[in-house]
XYZ file of C-alpha atoms in Angstrom:
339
model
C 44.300 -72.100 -39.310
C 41.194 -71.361 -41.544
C 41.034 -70.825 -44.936
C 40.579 -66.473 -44.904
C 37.793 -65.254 -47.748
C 39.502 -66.764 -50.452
C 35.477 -66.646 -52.289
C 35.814 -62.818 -51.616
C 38.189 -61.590 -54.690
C 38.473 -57.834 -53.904
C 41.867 -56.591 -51.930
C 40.473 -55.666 -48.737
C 42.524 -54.099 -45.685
C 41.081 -55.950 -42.799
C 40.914 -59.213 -44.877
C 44.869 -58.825 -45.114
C 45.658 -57.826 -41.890
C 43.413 -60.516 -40.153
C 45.210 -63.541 -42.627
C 48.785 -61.709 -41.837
C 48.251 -61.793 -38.332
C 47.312 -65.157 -38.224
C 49.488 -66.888 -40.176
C 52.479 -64.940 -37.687
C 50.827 -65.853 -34.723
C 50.573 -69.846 -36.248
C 54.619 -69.249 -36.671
C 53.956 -69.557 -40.626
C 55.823 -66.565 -40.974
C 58.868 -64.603 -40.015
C 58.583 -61.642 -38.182
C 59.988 -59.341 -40.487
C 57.029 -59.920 -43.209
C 54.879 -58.931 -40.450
C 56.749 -55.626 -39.643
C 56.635 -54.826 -43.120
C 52.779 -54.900 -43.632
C 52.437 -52.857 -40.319
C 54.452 -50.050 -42.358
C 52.577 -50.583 -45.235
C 49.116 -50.362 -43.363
C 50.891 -47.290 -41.578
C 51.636 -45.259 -44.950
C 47.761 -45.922 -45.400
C 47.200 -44.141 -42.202
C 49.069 -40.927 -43.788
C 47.840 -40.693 -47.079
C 44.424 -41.191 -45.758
C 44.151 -38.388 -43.319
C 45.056 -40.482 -40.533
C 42.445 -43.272 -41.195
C 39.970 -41.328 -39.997
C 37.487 -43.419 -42.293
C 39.623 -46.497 -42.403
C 39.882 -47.852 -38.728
C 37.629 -47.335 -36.124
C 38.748 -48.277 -32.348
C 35.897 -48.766 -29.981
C 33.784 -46.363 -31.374
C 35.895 -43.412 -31.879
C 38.024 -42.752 -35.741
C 41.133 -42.915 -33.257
C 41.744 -42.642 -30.052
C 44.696 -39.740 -28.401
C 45.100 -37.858 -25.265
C 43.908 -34.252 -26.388
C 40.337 -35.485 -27.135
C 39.993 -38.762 -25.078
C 41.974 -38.191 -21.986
C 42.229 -41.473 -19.652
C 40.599 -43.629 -22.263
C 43.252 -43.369 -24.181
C 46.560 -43.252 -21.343
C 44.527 -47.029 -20.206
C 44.590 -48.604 -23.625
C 48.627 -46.884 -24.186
C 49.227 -48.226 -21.523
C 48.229 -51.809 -21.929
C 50.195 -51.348 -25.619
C 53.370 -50.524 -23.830
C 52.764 -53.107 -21.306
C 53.908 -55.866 -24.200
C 57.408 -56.756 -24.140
C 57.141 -59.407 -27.270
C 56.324 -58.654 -30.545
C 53.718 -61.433 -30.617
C 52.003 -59.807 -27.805
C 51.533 -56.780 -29.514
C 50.110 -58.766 -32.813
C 47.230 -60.182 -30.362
C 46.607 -57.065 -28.919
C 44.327 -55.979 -32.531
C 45.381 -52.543 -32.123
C 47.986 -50.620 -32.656
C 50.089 -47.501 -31.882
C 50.835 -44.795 -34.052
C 52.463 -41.504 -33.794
C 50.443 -40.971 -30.478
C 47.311 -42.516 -31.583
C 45.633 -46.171 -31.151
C 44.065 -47.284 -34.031
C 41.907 -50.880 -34.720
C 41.944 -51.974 -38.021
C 37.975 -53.101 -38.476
C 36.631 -51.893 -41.766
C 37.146 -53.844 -45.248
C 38.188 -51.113 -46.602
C 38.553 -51.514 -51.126
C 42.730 -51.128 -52.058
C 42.620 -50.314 -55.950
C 45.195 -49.515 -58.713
C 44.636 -46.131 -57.437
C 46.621 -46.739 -54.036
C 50.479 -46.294 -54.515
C 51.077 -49.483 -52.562
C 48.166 -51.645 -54.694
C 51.343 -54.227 -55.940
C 52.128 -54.567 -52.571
C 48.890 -55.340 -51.398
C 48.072 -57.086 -53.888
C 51.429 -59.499 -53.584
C 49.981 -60.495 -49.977
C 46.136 -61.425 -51.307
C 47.371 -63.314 -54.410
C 49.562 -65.137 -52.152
C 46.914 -66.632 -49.959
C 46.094 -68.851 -52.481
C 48.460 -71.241 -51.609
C 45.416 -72.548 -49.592
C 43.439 -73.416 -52.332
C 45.770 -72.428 -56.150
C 41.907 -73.541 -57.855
C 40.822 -70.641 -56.960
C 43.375 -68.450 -58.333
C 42.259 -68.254 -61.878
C 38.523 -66.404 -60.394
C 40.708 -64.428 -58.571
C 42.411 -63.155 -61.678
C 39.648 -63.009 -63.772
C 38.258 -60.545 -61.327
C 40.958 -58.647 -60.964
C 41.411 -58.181 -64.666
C 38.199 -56.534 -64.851
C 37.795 -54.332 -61.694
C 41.314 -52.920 -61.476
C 42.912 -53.653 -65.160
C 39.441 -52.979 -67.323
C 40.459 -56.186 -69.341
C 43.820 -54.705 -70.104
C 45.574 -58.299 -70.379
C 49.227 -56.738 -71.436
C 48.631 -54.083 -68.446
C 47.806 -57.385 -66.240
C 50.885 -59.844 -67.318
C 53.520 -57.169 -67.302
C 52.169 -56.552 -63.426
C 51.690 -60.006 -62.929
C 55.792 -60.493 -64.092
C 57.084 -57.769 -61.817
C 55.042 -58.725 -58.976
C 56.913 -62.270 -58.840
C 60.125 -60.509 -59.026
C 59.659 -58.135 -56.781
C 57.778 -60.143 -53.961
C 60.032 -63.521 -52.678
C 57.308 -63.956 -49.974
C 54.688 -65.166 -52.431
C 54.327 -68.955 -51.968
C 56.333 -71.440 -54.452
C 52.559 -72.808 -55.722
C 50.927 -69.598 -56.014
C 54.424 -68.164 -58.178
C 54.497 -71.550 -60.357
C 50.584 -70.976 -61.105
C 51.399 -67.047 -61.964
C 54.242 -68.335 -64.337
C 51.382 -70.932 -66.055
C 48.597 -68.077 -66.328
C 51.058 -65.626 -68.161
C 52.052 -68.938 -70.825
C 48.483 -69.568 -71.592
C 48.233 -65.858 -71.999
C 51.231 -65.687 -74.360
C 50.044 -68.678 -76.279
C 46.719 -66.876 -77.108
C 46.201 -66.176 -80.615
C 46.242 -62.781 -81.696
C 43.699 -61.249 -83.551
C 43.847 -59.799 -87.048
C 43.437 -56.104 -87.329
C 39.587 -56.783 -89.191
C 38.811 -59.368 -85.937
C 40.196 -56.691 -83.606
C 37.505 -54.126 -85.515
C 34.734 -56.681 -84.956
C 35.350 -57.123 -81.801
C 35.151 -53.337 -80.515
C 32.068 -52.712 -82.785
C 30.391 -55.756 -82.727
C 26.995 -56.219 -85.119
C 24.216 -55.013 -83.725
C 22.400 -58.791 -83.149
C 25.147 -59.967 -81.111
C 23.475 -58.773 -78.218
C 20.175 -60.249 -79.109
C 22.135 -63.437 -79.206
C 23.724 -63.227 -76.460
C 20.581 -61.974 -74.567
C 19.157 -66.002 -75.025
C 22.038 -66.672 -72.091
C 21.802 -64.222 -69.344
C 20.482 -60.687 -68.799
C 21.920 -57.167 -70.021
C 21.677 -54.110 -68.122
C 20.229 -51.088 -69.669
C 22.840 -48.680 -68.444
C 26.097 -51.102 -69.874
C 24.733 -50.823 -73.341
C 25.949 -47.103 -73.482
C 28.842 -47.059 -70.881
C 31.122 -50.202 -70.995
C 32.114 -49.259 -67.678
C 28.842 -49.057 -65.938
C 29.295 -52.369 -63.695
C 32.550 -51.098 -62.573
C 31.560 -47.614 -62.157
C 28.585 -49.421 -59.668
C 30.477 -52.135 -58.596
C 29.637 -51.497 -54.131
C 25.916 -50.997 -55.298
C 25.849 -54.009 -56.706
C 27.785 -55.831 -53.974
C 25.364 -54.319 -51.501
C 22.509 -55.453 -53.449
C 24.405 -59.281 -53.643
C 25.262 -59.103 -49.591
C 21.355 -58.188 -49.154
C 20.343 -61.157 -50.993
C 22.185 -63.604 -49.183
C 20.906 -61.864 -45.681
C 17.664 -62.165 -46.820
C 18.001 -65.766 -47.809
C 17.001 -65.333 -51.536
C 20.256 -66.636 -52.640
C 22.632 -69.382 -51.265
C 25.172 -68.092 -48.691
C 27.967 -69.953 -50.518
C 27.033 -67.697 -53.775
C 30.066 -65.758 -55.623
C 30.060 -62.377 -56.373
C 31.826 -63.296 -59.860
C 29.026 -65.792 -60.898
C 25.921 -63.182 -59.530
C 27.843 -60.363 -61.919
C 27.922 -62.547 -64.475
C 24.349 -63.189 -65.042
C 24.191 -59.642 -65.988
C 26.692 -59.654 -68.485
C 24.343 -60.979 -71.600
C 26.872 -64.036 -71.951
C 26.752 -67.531 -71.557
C 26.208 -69.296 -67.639
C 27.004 -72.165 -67.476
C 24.932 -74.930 -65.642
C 27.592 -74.968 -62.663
C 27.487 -71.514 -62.611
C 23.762 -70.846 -61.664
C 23.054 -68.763 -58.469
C 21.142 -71.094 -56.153
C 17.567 -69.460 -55.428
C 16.938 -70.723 -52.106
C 13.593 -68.618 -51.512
C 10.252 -69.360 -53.445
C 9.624 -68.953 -57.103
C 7.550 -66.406 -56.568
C 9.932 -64.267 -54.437
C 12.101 -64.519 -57.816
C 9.566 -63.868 -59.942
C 8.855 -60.660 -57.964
C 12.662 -59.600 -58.297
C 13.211 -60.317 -61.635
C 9.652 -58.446 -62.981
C 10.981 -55.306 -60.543
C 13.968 -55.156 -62.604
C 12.702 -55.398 -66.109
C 9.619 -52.795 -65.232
C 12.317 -50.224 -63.709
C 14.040 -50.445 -67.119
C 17.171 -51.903 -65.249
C 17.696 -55.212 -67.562
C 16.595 -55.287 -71.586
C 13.900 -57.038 -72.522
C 15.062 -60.729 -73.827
C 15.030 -61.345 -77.608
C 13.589 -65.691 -76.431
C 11.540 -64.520 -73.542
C 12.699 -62.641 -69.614
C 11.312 -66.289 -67.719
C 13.405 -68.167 -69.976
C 16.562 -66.358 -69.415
C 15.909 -66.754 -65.659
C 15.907 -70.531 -66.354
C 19.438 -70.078 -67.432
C 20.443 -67.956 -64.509
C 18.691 -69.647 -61.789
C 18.066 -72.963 -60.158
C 15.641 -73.523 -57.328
C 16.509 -74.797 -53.615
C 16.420 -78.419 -54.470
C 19.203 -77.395 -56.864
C 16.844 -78.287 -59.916
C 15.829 -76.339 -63.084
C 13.030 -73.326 -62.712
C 10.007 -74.157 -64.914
C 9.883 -70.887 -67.004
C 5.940 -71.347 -68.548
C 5.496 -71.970 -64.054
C 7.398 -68.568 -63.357
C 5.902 -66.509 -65.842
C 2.723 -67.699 -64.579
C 3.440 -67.080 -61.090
C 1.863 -64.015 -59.202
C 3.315 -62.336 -56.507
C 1.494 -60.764 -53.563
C 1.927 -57.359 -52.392
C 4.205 -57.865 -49.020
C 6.356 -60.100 -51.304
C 6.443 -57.313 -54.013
C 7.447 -55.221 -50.891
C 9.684 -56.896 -49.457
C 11.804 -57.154 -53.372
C 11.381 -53.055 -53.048
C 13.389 -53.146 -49.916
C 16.315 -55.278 -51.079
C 16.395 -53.949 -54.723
C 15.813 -50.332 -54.466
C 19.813 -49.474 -54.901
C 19.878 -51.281 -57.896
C 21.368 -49.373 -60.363
């Protein structure tokens, strides 16, 4: 069995399903887990008008009898055919209240969702595969669905082990471990609290020596969040377009937007020319999307960056660089939804 997306940190339907499904086909799992996540994707189906945006079979939203006639009797058929359980599971659709539907779109599950813990129980607990990457998981999840809310995050955490016996004995020991070194944390004093919400107004020129700071987070603290699919778009287009390695994160690409600190290890491989990035980087600044840097924009892209050999950009090199039209194009084309 392969290890399923465990680099991709958001709680995605068809990510679920697909791991669910194979880990009960594999015999990893009992049969009545299984059943359960069918209801659960089921009570999706209902709150979301029938999934008419959520699952897609064959090229139709769903398929019934009304609109689709002997399309759909064949592929009822077939479903009824099944007499085992398991049979049903390789099938990849399913039959609900006198509709087929295919589960094929990774389709975002949020805090908004009633069943979010529930989800959320199944995705945390496919880290037994690989616990390291738990803690980027968690990170992540603290700021897209708990908006750095760490007491929200460790009471949910608390009830989600209690609540949930199928998560994995590793993945509930390293749960148990990440709510200690929470607990352990010192608290801040009421005046470090203050500081910390209104910070002085050169922290950000400090912090701009590290990374980039977009324009738009400087008055709303939730702008990446708000823009979080633009800017996973904008990620997805970069790897297609080979600009950055395919092995990238999401989490580390964010974060060299942020205005903190990236470390070495944590530089997004540039695997296209220095040019190319020199063209990106220059769109950004001149469409007022980042700040300009207090130490210098080719400098802070020495920090962010390293080049395909895996070695350090030469920033005098980049700022020096001049990009041609098509490449200047071509940056257009994969940057225009940048927000």
């Amino acid at each position: 069995m392969e290890i399923n997306h465990l680099d991709n940190y958001n709680i995605e339907l068809s990510n679920i399903w697909n791991h669910e499904k194979e880990v009960f086909l594999y015999g990893l799992q009992q049969k009545e887990k299984t059943k359960y996540v069918i209801s659960q994707r089921e009570n999706m189906i209902d709150l979301y008008n029938h999934a008419m945006d959520l699952c897609v079979f064959y090229g139709y939203s769903h398929l019934n009898k009304k609109q689709n006639g002997s399309v759909y009797l064949q592929f009822r058929d077939i479903y009824r055919e099944q007499k085992r359980f398991k049979d049903l599971i390789t099938l990849g659709w399913f039959d609900y209240k006198g509709k087929l539907y295919y589960v094929s779109q990774n389709i975002l599950i949020d805090r908004s969702f009633e069943y979010f813990h529930f989800f959320f129980a199944l995705k945390v607990d496919q880290y037994y595969l690989d616990v390291f990457k738990m803690d980027s998981f968690i990170g992540y999840q603290l700021e897209i669905n708990f908006n750095w809310d760490t007491v929200s995050l460790m009471v949910f955490l608390e009830n989600l082990i209690v609540q949930y016996d199928f998560i994995h004995k590793k993945v509930r020991k390293k749960i148990k471990s990440l709510l200690t070194a929470i607990k352990e944390l010192p608290k801040l004093s009421s005046e470090e609290k203050n500081n910390k919400n209104n910070p002085p107004s050169n922290t950000i020129k400090r912090s701009s020596d590290n990374s980039y700071i977009l324009i738009g987070s400087k008055t709303d603290p939730d702008y990446f969040l708000k823009h979080n699919q633009k800017f996973v778009d904008i990620f997805e287009k970069l790897k297609e377009n080979k600009y950055i390695h395919k092995d990238t994160l999401f989490i580390h690409f964010k974060a060299i937007f942020g205005g903190g600190c990236i470390l070495p290890e944590n530089r997004i491989h540039w695997t296209a020319n220095a040019v190319d990035l020199k063209a990106c980087i220059q769109y950004l600044f001149t469409k007022s999307k980042i700040e300009k840097p207090y130490s210098g924009i080719w400098r802070i892209t020495t920090n962010c960056f390293i080049d395909k050999n895996k070695k350090e950009f030469n920033s005098r090199r980049l700022g020096n660089a001049v990009p041609k039209p098509d490449t200047e194009y071509k940056v257009r084309k994969v940057l225009s939804r940048f927000p």
